[in-house]
PDB file of C-alpha atoms in Angstrom:
ATOM      1  CA  UNK A   1     -29.246 196.102-295.362  1.00  0.00           C
ATOM      2  CA  UNK A   2     -30.543 194.010-292.507  1.00  0.00           C
ATOM      3  CA  UNK A   3     -28.641 193.934-289.279  1.00  0.00           C
ATOM      4  CA  UNK A   4     -29.675 193.694-285.636  1.00  0.00           C
ATOM      5  CA  UNK A   5     -31.280 197.135-285.768  1.00  0.00           C
ATOM      6  CA  UNK A   6     -33.471 196.227-288.731  1.00  0.00           C
ATOM      7  CA  UNK A   7     -35.854 194.494-286.366  1.00  0.00           C
ATOM      8  CA  UNK A   8     -36.924 198.008-285.393  1.00  0.00           C
ATOM      9  CA  UNK A   9     -38.187 198.773-288.888  1.00  0.00           C
ATOM     10  CA  UNK A  10     -41.605 200.352-288.883  1.00  0.00           C
ATOM     11  CA  UNK A  11     -44.350 198.006-290.052  1.00  0.00           C
ATOM     12  CA  UNK A  12     -46.199 200.579-292.147  1.00  0.00           C
ATOM     13  CA  UNK A  13     -45.878 201.037-295.900  1.00  0.00           C
ATOM     14  CA  UNK A  14     -42.277 202.179-295.674  1.00  0.00           C
ATOM     15  CA  UNK A  15     -40.345 205.414-296.038  1.00  0.00           C
ATOM     16  CA  UNK A  16     -41.912 207.773-298.579  1.00  0.00           C
ATOM     17  CA  UNK A  17     -39.271 210.499-298.360  1.00  0.00           C
ATOM     18  CA  UNK A  18     -37.284 209.521-301.472  1.00  0.00           C
ATOM     19  CA  UNK A  19     -40.405 208.236-303.184  1.00  0.00           C
ATOM     20  CA  UNK A  20     -42.096 211.615-302.831  1.00  0.00           C
ATOM     21  CA  UNK A  21     -39.012 213.421-304.163  1.00  0.00           C
ATOM     22  CA  UNK A  22     -38.951 211.294-307.313  1.00  0.00           C
ATOM     23  CA  UNK A  23     -42.653 210.891-308.003  1.00  0.00           C
ATOM     24  CA  UNK A  24     -44.593 207.654-308.360  1.00  0.00           C
ATOM     25  CA  UNK A  25     -43.659 206.862-311.963  1.00  0.00           C
ATOM     26  CA  UNK A  26     -39.919 207.342-311.455  1.00  0.00           C
ATOM     27  CA  UNK A  27     -39.980 205.473-308.142  1.00  0.00           C
ATOM     28  CA  UNK A  28     -41.687 202.411-309.579  1.00  0.00           C
ATOM     29  CA  UNK A  29     -39.255 202.423-312.513  1.00  0.00           C
ATOM     30  CA  UNK A  30     -36.340 201.757-310.149  1.00  0.00           C
ATOM     31  CA  UNK A  31     -34.989 198.244-309.556  1.00  0.00           C
ATOM     32  CA  UNK A  32     -36.707 196.534-306.647  1.00  0.00           C
ATOM     33  CA  UNK A  33     -33.455 196.416-304.677  1.00  0.00           C
ATOM     34  CA  UNK A  34     -33.050 200.201-304.915  1.00  0.00           C
ATOM     35  CA  UNK A  35     -36.637 200.765-303.789  1.00  0.00           C
ATOM     36  CA  UNK A  36     -35.999 198.439-300.863  1.00  0.00           C
ATOM     37  CA  UNK A  37     -32.853 200.300-299.763  1.00  0.00           C
ATOM     38  CA  UNK A  38     -34.314 203.786-300.056  1.00  0.00           C
ATOM     39  CA  UNK A  39     -37.800 202.800-298.917  1.00  0.00           C
ATOM     40  CA  UNK A  40     -36.620 201.364-295.607  1.00  0.00           C
ATOM     41  CA  UNK A  41     -37.128 203.365-292.453  1.00  0.00           C
ATOM     42  CA  UNK A  42     -35.940 202.464-288.990  1.00  0.00           C
ATOM     43  CA  UNK A  43     -37.568 203.731-285.848  1.00  0.00           C
ATOM     44  CA  UNK A  44     -36.138 205.100-282.639  1.00  0.00           C
ATOM     45  CA  UNK A  45     -32.853 206.343-284.116  1.00  0.00           C
ATOM     46  CA  UNK A  46     -31.830 202.852-285.247  1.00  0.00           C
ATOM     47  CA  UNK A  47     -29.069 202.289-287.826  1.00  0.00           C
ATOM     48  CA  UNK A  48     -28.374 200.166-290.868  1.00  0.00           C
ATOM     49  CA  UNK A  49     -24.858 199.223-292.031  1.00  0.00           C
ATOM     50  CA  UNK A  50     -23.334 198.485-295.441  1.00  0.00           C
ATOM     51  CA  UNK A  51     -19.891 196.956-295.866  1.00  0.00           C
ATOM     52  CA  UNK A  52     -17.793 197.136-298.992  1.00  0.00           C
ATOM     53  CA  UNK A  53     -14.498 197.968-300.695  1.00  0.00           C
ATOM     54  CA  UNK A  54     -13.077 201.087-302.342  1.00  0.00           C
ATOM     55  CA  UNK A  55     -12.419 200.068-305.954  1.00  0.00           C
ATOM     56  CA  UNK A  56     -11.433 203.455-307.448  1.00  0.00           C
ATOM     57  CA  UNK A  57      -9.748 206.429-305.794  1.00  0.00           C
ATOM     58  CA  UNK A  58      -8.228 209.266-307.767  1.00  0.00           C
ATOM     59  CA  UNK A  59      -7.805 213.017-307.496  1.00  0.00           C
ATOM     60  CA  UNK A  60      -5.807 215.639-309.342  1.00  0.00           C
ATOM     61  CA  UNK A  61      -3.558 218.201-307.642  1.00  0.00           C
ATOM     62  CA  UNK A  62      -6.323 220.765-307.213  1.00  0.00           C
ATOM     63  CA  UNK A  63      -8.607 218.082-305.798  1.00  0.00           C
ATOM     64  CA  UNK A  64      -5.963 216.936-303.337  1.00  0.00           C
ATOM     65  CA  UNK A  65      -5.455 220.499-302.081  1.00  0.00           C
ATOM     66  CA  UNK A  66      -9.217 221.041-301.793  1.00  0.00           C
ATOM     67  CA  UNK A  67      -9.734 217.764-299.917  1.00  0.00           C
ATOM     68  CA  UNK A  68      -7.003 218.667-297.435  1.00  0.00           C
ATOM     69  CA  UNK A  69      -8.414 222.166-296.898  1.00  0.00           C
ATOM     70  CA  UNK A  70     -11.879 220.669-296.396  1.00  0.00           C
ATOM     71  CA  UNK A  71     -10.547 218.788-293.380  1.00  0.00           C
ATOM     72  CA  UNK A  72     -10.725 222.128-291.548  1.00  0.00           C
ATOM     73  CA  UNK A  73     -14.541 221.902-291.706  1.00  0.00           C
ATOM     74  CA  UNK A  74     -14.913 218.195-290.990  1.00  0.00           C
ATOM     75  CA  UNK A  75     -13.256 216.499-293.973  1.00  0.00           C
ATOM     76  CA  UNK A  76     -16.311 215.832-296.192  1.00  0.00           C
ATOM     77  CA  UNK A  77     -14.193 214.628-299.142  1.00  0.00           C
ATOM     78  CA  UNK A  78     -12.014 211.508-299.443  1.00  0.00           C
ATOM     79  CA  UNK A  79      -8.434 212.762-299.100  1.00  0.00           C
ATOM     80  CA  UNK A  80      -6.167 209.695-299.082  1.00  0.00           C
ATOM     81  CA  UNK A  81      -5.408 207.805-302.305  1.00  0.00           C
ATOM     82  CA  UNK A  82      -4.262 204.848-300.203  1.00  0.00           C
ATOM     83  CA  UNK A  83      -7.929 204.080-299.477  1.00  0.00           C
ATOM     84  CA  UNK A  84      -7.944 202.208-302.794  1.00  0.00           C
ATOM     85  CA  UNK A  85      -8.671 198.517-302.223  1.00  0.00           C
ATOM     86  CA  UNK A  86      -9.360 199.202-298.545  1.00  0.00           C
ATOM     87  CA  UNK A  87     -12.548 198.355-296.633  1.00  0.00           C
ATOM     88  CA  UNK A  88     -15.452 200.815-296.657  1.00  0.00           C
ATOM     89  CA  UNK A  89     -18.356 200.991-294.215  1.00  0.00           C
ATOM     90  CA  UNK A  90     -21.449 203.185-294.448  1.00  0.00           C
ATOM     91  CA  UNK A  91     -23.847 203.588-291.530  1.00  0.00           C
ATOM     92  CA  UNK A  92     -27.218 205.310-291.932  1.00  0.00           C
ATOM     93  CA  UNK A  93     -29.013 206.349-288.745  1.00  0.00           C
ATOM     94  CA  UNK A  94     -32.444 207.913-288.412  1.00  0.00           C
ATOM     95  CA  UNK A  95     -32.354 211.440-286.999  1.00  0.00           C
ATOM     96  CA  UNK A  96     -35.462 211.419-284.853  1.00  0.00           C
ATOM     97  CA  UNK A  97     -35.093 215.119-284.005  1.00  0.00           C
ATOM     98  CA  UNK A  98     -35.237 216.465-287.573  1.00  0.00           C
ATOM     99  CA  UNK A  99     -36.896 213.540-289.390  1.00  0.00           C
ATOM    100  CA  UNK A 100     -33.727 213.214-291.450  1.00  0.00           C
ATOM    101  CA  UNK A 101     -30.777 210.820-291.592  1.00  0.00           C
ATOM    102  CA  UNK A 102     -27.222 210.781-290.259  1.00  0.00           C
ATOM    103  CA  UNK A 103     -24.641 209.256-292.624  1.00  0.00           C
ATOM    104  CA  UNK A 104     -21.231 208.024-291.476  1.00  0.00           C
ATOM    105  CA  UNK A 105     -18.788 206.878-294.163  1.00  0.00           C
ATOM    106  CA  UNK A 106     -15.606 205.116-293.088  1.00  0.00           C
ATOM    107  CA  UNK A 107     -12.737 204.426-295.495  1.00  0.00           C
ATOM    108  CA  UNK A 108      -9.690 202.371-294.623  1.00  0.00           C
ATOM    109  CA  UNK A 109      -6.183 203.658-295.325  1.00  0.00           C
ATOM    110  CA  UNK A 110      -2.813 201.981-295.821  1.00  0.00           C
ATOM    111  CA  UNK A 111      -1.755 203.218-292.372  1.00  0.00           C
ATOM    112  CA  UNK A 112      -3.295 205.070-289.475  1.00  0.00           C
ATOM    113  CA  UNK A 113      -6.923 205.396-288.523  1.00  0.00           C
ATOM    114  CA  UNK A 114      -9.614 205.143-291.218  1.00  0.00           C
ATOM    115  CA  UNK A 115     -11.053 208.371-292.569  1.00  0.00           C
ATOM    116  CA  UNK A 116     -14.511 208.993-291.133  1.00  0.00           C
ATOM    117  CA  UNK A 117     -16.914 211.379-292.876  1.00  0.00           C
ATOM    118  CA  UNK A 118     -20.018 212.629-291.057  1.00  0.00           C
ATOM    119  CA  UNK A 119     -22.988 214.294-292.724  1.00  0.00           C
ATOM    120  CA  UNK A 120     -26.726 214.586-292.291  1.00  0.00           C
ATOM    121  CA  UNK A 121     -29.513 214.561-294.848  1.00  0.00           C
ATOM    122  CA  UNK A 122     -32.575 216.670-294.180  1.00  0.00           C
ATOM    123  CA  UNK A 123     -35.686 216.539-296.273  1.00  0.00           C
ATOM    124  CA  UNK A 124     -36.271 220.270-296.591  1.00  0.00           C
ATOM    125  CA  UNK A 125     -35.214 223.338-298.557  1.00  0.00           C
ATOM    126  CA  UNK A 126     -35.971 224.448-302.126  1.00  0.00           C
ATOM    127  CA  UNK A 127     -35.068 221.087-303.679  1.00  0.00           C
ATOM    128  CA  UNK A 128     -36.621 218.952-300.948  1.00  0.00           C
ATOM    129  CA  UNK A 129     -33.332 217.472-299.709  1.00  0.00           C
ATOM    130  CA  UNK A 130     -30.157 219.005-298.295  1.00  0.00           C
ATOM    131  CA  UNK A 131     -26.905 217.615-296.944  1.00  0.00           C
ATOM    132  CA  UNK A 132     -25.057 219.224-294.044  1.00  0.00           C
ATOM    133  CA  UNK A 133     -21.399 218.592-293.327  1.00  0.00           C
ATOM    134  CA  UNK A 134     -21.012 220.770-290.248  1.00  0.00           C
ATOM    135  CA  UNK A 135     -19.611 224.246-289.524  1.00  0.00           C
ATOM    136  CA  UNK A 136     -22.818 225.703-290.953  1.00  0.00           C
ATOM    137  CA  UNK A 137     -22.031 224.397-294.450  1.00  0.00           C
ATOM    138  CA  UNK A 138     -24.693 222.669-296.492  1.00  0.00           C
ATOM    139  CA  UNK A 139     -25.618 221.683-300.021  1.00  0.00           C
ATOM    140  CA  UNK A 140     -29.002 221.473-301.699  1.00  0.00           C
ATOM    141  CA  UNK A 141     -29.347 218.324-303.806  1.00  0.00           C
ATOM    142  CA  UNK A 142     -31.440 217.236-306.754  1.00  0.00           C
ATOM    143  CA  UNK A 143     -32.383 213.553-306.870  1.00  0.00           C
ATOM    144  CA  UNK A 144     -32.910 211.826-310.216  1.00  0.00           C
ATOM    145  CA  UNK A 145     -33.940 208.289-311.088  1.00  0.00           C
ATOM    146  CA  UNK A 146     -31.628 206.222-313.313  1.00  0.00           C
ATOM    147  CA  UNK A 147     -32.411 202.955-315.026  1.00  0.00           C
ATOM    148  CA  UNK A 148     -30.287 201.161-312.411  1.00  0.00           C
ATOM    149  CA  UNK A 149     -30.368 203.497-309.424  1.00  0.00           C
ATOM    150  CA  UNK A 150     -30.317 207.097-308.230  1.00  0.00           C
ATOM    151  CA  UNK A 151     -28.168 210.173-308.720  1.00  0.00           C
ATOM    152  CA  UNK A 152     -27.759 213.047-306.283  1.00  0.00           C
ATOM    153  CA  UNK A 153     -26.470 216.255-307.870  1.00  0.00           C
ATOM    154  CA  UNK A 154     -25.474 219.467-306.123  1.00  0.00           C
ATOM    155  CA  UNK A 155     -27.837 222.336-306.900  1.00  0.00           C
ATOM    156  CA  UNK A 156     -26.138 224.995-304.766  1.00  0.00           C
ATOM    157  CA  UNK A 157     -24.067 225.392-301.602  1.00  0.00           C
ATOM    158  CA  UNK A 158     -24.944 227.566-298.625  1.00  0.00           C
ATOM    159  CA  UNK A 159     -23.884 228.769-295.193  1.00  0.00           C
ATOM    160  CA  UNK A 160     -26.386 228.729-292.359  1.00  0.00           C
ATOM    161  CA  UNK A 161     -26.415 229.951-288.775  1.00  0.00           C
ATOM    162  CA  UNK A 162     -29.795 229.659-287.108  1.00  0.00           C
ATOM    163  CA  UNK A 163     -32.349 231.340-289.340  1.00  0.00           C
ATOM    164  CA  UNK A 164     -29.665 233.231-291.269  1.00  0.00           C
ATOM    165  CA  UNK A 165     -28.759 231.611-294.565  1.00  0.00           C
ATOM    166  CA  UNK A 166     -26.440 232.658-297.386  1.00  0.00           C
ATOM    167  CA  UNK A 167     -26.429 230.982-300.773  1.00  0.00           C
ATOM    168  CA  UNK A 168     -22.862 230.880-302.074  1.00  0.00           C
ATOM    169  CA  UNK A 169     -22.185 232.508-305.446  1.00  0.00           C
ATOM    170  CA  UNK A 170     -20.904 230.343-308.284  1.00  0.00           C
ATOM    171  CA  UNK A 171     -17.309 231.539-307.934  1.00  0.00           C
ATOM    172  CA  UNK A 172     -17.155 230.269-304.335  1.00  0.00           C
ATOM    173  CA  UNK A 173     -18.470 226.795-305.083  1.00  0.00           C
ATOM    174  CA  UNK A 174     -15.891 223.990-304.901  1.00  0.00           C
ATOM    175  CA  UNK A 175     -17.366 222.275-307.973  1.00  0.00           C
ATOM    176  CA  UNK A 176     -20.306 220.208-309.145  1.00  0.00           C
ATOM    177  CA  UNK A 177     -20.786 217.154-306.961  1.00  0.00           C
ATOM    178  CA  UNK A 178     -22.537 214.029-308.225  1.00  0.00           C
ATOM    179  CA  UNK A 179     -23.175 210.930-306.141  1.00  0.00           C
ATOM    180  CA  UNK A 180     -24.691 207.859-307.762  1.00  0.00           C
ATOM    181  CA  UNK A 181     -26.089 204.646-306.352  1.00  0.00           C
ATOM    182  CA  UNK A 182     -26.191 201.946-309.044  1.00  0.00           C
ATOM    183  CA  UNK A 183     -27.623 198.506-308.416  1.00  0.00           C
ATOM    184  CA  UNK A 184     -25.428 195.691-309.749  1.00  0.00           C
ATOM    185  CA  UNK A 185     -27.696 192.784-308.905  1.00  0.00           C
ATOM    186  CA  UNK A 186     -26.889 189.911-306.564  1.00  0.00           C
ATOM    187  CA  UNK A 187     -27.362 192.225-303.540  1.00  0.00           C
ATOM    188  CA  UNK A 188     -24.534 194.531-304.645  1.00  0.00           C
ATOM    189  CA  UNK A 189     -24.428 198.225-305.500  1.00  0.00           C
ATOM    190  CA  UNK A 190     -21.820 200.773-306.577  1.00  0.00           C
ATOM    191  CA  UNK A 191     -21.475 204.092-304.772  1.00  0.00           C
ATOM    192  CA  UNK A 192     -19.718 206.763-306.854  1.00  0.00           C
ATOM    193  CA  UNK A 193     -18.632 210.246-305.784  1.00  0.00           C
ATOM    194  CA  UNK A 194     -17.434 212.683-308.429  1.00  0.00           C
ATOM    195  CA  UNK A 195     -16.518 216.335-307.900  1.00  0.00           C
ATOM    196  CA  UNK A 196     -15.825 218.329-311.061  1.00  0.00           C
ATOM    197  CA  UNK A 197     -14.686 221.894-311.663  1.00  0.00           C
ATOM    198  CA  UNK A 198     -15.119 223.848-314.885  1.00  0.00           C
ATOM    199  CA  UNK A 199     -11.585 225.160-314.449  1.00  0.00           C
ATOM    200  CA  UNK A 200      -9.659 222.238-312.919  1.00  0.00           C
ATOM    201  CA  UNK A 201     -11.563 219.276-314.359  1.00  0.00           C
ATOM    202  CA  UNK A 202     -12.373 216.238-312.247  1.00  0.00           C
ATOM    203  CA  UNK A 203     -11.102 217.003-308.762  1.00  0.00           C
ATOM    204  CA  UNK A 204     -12.037 213.813-306.889  1.00  0.00           C
ATOM    205  CA  UNK A 205     -13.476 210.480-308.012  1.00  0.00           C
ATOM    206  CA  UNK A 206     -14.223 207.528-305.768  1.00  0.00           C
ATOM    207  CA  UNK A 207     -16.049 204.241-306.405  1.00  0.00           C
ATOM    208  CA  UNK A 208     -16.929 201.866-303.603  1.00  0.00           C
ATOM    209  CA  UNK A 209     -18.582 198.494-304.086  1.00  0.00           C
ATOM    210  CA  UNK A 210     -21.038 197.529-301.341  1.00  0.00           C
ATOM    211  CA  UNK A 211     -23.293 194.589-300.608  1.00  0.00           C
ATOM    212  CA  UNK A 212     -26.561 194.285-298.750  1.00  0.00           C
ATOM    213  CA  UNK A 213     -26.465 192.595-295.391  1.00  0.00           C
ATOM    214  CA  UNK A 214     -29.653 190.749-296.232  1.00  0.00           C
ATOM    215  CA  UNK A 215     -30.783 188.362-298.972  1.00  0.00           C
TER     216      UNK A 215
END
């Protein structure tokens, strides 16, 4: 993941945020490349960039409607099937104010501007990590170690305004979200997003193949 900003990486033992969430045994069971990606921390609000390609993009009718409606609160879900076989770029930036991370995901489309998804990860809450998409909407995540990477699974969704916070009941949840990061070797990894509903089945599924910008 090295780019010009990587020269700002802190010289100490690395980022322990994901390591502490998983525990020592699970962390050391991960492939070295995964530990390197999630154990890297940049100082001073610096960024790291991954470039890749969308290799799978599908959604059913309910998923398409949900993705379009979600654009009213920032468009956190991929909504255009034409992003298949289009370039993908992910930028991770340190949030020096909250000790979290800003994530920007950009997906090309067959025409028009790319879709850009903004979110922030904060290492807090009942599960130790939460993702915010804006408009006061957030999601608590559970992180699990896989033999070849990591999975991030939605635990619950919530609304927040200042200190006020409301955990959404099950019937208001859009579905169970799972994001996986699987190392493929040779400096490559697969990012998968899957949103499933008990009623409507798999709503959205996207795979994007990325490569490290370092060797």
